Short mmCIF file of C-alpha atoms and ligand atoms in Angstrom, two decimals:
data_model
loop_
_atom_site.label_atom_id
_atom_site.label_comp_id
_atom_site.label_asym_id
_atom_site.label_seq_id
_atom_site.Cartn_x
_atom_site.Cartn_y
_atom_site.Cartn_z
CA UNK A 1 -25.45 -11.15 15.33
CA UNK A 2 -21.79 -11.21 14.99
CA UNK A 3 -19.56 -8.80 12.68
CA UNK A 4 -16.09 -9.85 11.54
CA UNK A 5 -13.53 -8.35 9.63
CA UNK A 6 -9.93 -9.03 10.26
CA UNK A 7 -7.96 -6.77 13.18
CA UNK A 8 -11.69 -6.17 14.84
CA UNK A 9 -10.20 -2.83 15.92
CA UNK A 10 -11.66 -0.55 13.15
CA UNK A 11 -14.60 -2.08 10.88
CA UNK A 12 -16.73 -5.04 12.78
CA UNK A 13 -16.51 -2.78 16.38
CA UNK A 14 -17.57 0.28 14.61
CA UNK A 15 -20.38 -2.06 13.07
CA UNK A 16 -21.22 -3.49 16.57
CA UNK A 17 -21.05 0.48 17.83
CA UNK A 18 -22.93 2.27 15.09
CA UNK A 19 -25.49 -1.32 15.24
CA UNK A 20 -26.10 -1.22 19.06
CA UNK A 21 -26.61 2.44 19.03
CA UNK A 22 -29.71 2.28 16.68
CA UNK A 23 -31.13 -0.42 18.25
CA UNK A 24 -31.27 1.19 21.55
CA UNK A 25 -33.07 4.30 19.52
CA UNK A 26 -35.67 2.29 18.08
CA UNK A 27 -36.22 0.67 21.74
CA UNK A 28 -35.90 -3.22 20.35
CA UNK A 29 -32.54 -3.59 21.80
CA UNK A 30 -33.44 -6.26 23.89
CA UNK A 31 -34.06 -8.36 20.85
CA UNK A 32 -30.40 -8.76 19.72
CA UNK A 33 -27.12 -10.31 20.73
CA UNK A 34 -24.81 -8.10 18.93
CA UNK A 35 -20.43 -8.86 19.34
CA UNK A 36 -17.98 -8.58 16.90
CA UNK A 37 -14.57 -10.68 16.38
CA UNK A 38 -11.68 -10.87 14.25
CA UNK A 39 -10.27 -13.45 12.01
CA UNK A 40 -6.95 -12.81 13.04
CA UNK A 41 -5.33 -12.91 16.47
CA UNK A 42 -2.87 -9.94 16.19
CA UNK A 43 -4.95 -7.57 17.78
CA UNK A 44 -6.37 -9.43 20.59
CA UNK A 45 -7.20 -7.81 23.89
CA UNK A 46 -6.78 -3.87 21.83
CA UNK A 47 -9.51 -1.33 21.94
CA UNK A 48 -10.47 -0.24 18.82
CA UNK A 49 -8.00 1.80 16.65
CA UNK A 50 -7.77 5.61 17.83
CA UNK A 51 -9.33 6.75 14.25
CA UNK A 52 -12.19 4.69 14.32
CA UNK A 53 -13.26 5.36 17.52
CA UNK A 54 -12.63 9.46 17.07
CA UNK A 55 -14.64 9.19 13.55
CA UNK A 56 -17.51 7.05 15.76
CA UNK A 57 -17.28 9.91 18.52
CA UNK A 58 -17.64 12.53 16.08
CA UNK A 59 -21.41 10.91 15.06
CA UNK A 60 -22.19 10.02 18.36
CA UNK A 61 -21.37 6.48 19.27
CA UNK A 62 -19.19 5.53 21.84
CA UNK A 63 -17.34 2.49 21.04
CA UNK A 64 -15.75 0.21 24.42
CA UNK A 65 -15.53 -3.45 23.02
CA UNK A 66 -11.63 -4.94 22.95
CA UNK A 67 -10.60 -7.30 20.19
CA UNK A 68 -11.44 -10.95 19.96
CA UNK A 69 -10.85 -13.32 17.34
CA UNK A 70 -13.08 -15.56 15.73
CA UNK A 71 -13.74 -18.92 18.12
CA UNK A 72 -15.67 -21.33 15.84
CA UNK A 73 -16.62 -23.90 18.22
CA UNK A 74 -18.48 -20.87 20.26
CA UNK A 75 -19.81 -18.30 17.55
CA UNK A 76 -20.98 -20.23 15.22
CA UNK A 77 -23.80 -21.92 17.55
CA UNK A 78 -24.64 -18.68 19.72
CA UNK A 79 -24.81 -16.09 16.54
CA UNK A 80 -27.85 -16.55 14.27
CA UNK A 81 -26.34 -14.22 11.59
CA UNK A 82 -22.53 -14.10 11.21
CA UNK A 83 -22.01 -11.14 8.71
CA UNK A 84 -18.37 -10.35 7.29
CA UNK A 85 -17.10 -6.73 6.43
CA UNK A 86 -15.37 -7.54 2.98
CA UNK A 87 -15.34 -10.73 0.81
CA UNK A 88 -12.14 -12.31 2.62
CA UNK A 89 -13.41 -11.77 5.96
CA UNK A 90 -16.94 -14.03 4.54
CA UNK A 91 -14.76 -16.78 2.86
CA UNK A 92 -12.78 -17.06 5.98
CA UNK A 93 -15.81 -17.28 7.98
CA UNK A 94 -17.31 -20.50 5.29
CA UNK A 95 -13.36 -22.16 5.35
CA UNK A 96 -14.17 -21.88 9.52
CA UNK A 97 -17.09 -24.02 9.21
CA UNK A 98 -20.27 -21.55 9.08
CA UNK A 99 -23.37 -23.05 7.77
CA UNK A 100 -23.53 -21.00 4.70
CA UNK A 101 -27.20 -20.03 5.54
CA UNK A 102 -26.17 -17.69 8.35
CA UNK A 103 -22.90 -16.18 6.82
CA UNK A 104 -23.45 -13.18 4.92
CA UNK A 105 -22.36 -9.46 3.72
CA UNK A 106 -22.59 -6.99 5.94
CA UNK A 107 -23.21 -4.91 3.29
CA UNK A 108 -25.75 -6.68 1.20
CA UNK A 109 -29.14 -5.79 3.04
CA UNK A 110 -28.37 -2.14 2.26
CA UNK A 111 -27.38 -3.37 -1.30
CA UNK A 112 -30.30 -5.20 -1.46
CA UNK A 113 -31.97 -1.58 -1.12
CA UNK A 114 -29.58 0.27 -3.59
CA UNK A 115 -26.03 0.54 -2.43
CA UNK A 116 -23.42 0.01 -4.61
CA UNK A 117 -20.87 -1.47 -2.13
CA UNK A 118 -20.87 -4.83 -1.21
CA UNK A 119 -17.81 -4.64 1.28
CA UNK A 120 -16.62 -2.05 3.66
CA UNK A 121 -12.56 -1.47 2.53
CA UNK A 122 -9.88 -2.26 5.40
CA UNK A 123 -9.04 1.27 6.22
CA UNK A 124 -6.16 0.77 8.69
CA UNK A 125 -3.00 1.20 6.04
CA UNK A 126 -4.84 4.27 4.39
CA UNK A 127 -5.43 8.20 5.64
CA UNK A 128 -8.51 9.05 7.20
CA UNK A 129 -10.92 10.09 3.92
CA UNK A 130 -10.80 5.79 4.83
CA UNK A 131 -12.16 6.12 7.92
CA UNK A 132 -15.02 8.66 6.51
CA UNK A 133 -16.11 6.12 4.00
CA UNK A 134 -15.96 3.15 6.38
CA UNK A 135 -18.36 5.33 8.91
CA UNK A 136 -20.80 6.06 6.12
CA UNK A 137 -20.59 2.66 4.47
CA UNK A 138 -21.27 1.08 8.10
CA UNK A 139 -24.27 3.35 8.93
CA UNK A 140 -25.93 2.75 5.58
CA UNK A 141 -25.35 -1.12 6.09
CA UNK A 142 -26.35 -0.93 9.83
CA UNK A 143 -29.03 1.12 9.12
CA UNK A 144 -30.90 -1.61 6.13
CA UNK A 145 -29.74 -4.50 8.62
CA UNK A 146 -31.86 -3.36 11.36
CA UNK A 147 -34.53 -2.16 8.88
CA UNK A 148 -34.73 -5.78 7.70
CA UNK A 149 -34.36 -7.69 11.54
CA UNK A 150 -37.42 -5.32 12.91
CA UNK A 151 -39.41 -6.43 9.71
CA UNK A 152 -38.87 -10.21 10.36
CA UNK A 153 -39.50 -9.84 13.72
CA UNK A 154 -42.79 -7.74 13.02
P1 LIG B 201 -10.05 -4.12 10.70
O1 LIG B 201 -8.70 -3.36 10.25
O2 LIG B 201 -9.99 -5.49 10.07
O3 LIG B 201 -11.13 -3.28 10.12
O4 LIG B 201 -10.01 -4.15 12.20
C1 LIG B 201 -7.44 -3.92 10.42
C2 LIG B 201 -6.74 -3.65 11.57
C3 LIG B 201 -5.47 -4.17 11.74
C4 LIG B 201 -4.90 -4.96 10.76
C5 LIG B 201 -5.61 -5.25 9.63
C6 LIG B 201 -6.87 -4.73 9.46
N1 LIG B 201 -3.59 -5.46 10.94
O5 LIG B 201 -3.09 -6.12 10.01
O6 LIG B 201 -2.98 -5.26 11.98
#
């Protein structure tokens, strides 16, 4: 699966992070192609921003990825599930050319289950009680997405 949101240096590589991680702790990780990409290009080549990857250090996941934008032609024939972080990051992802069956929320499996957030917020202009929500909003919607790939796959 592939996680998108628009610098891909805080919220899609701390969703590829915080994802990975708990698939290697339920041993399926074998079962997934997990990457994560920007719609924009500004970024391209960074590691992730120093805040996200302290706030993912601070719960445990290390975080080594380096920006990438969005490359239609490629991603949207090797990633099944093509999930963005907010509602701009999804519409950009349709305008690209995703068949709308495998574009999605990141956020709306653990909706599905009872979360009131549907996006995770761009935290990159804002202090870090950001970066705390975008960590707990990502583990919650990591967290019902693998819940709901390891009961398909069951
Ligand atoms: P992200 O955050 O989309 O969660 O990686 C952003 C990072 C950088 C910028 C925007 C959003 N930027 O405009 O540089």
């Amino acid at each position: 699966m592939l996680f998108v949101c628009l610098g891909n240096i805080c919220r899609s590589p701390l969703a590829q992070g915080v994802f990975e991680h708990l698939t290697v702790a339920s041993g399926r990780s074998a079962e997934f192609v997990i990457e994560s990409c920007g719609t924009g290009g500004w970024h391209v080549g960074d590691p992730p921003d120093p805040r996200t990857v302290a706030i993912a250090g601070r719960n445990g996941v290390r975080l080594d990825t380096r920006a990438r934008q969005l490359d239609p032609a490629i991603d949207f024939e090797r990633f099944q599930l093509v999930l963005g972080m907010d509602r701009n990051n999804l519409g950009e992802i349709l305008a690209a050319g995703c068949p709308g069956e495998r574009a999605g929320l990141f956020l709306g499996y653990a909706a599905a289950k009872g979360l009131r957030d549907l996006e995770v917020p761009d935290p990159y202009y804002g202090g870090p009680e950001g970066f705390e929500r975008m960590f707990r909003l990502v583990r919650a919607g990591a967290e019902a997405l693998l819940n709901e790939m390891l009961q398909d796959a069951a």
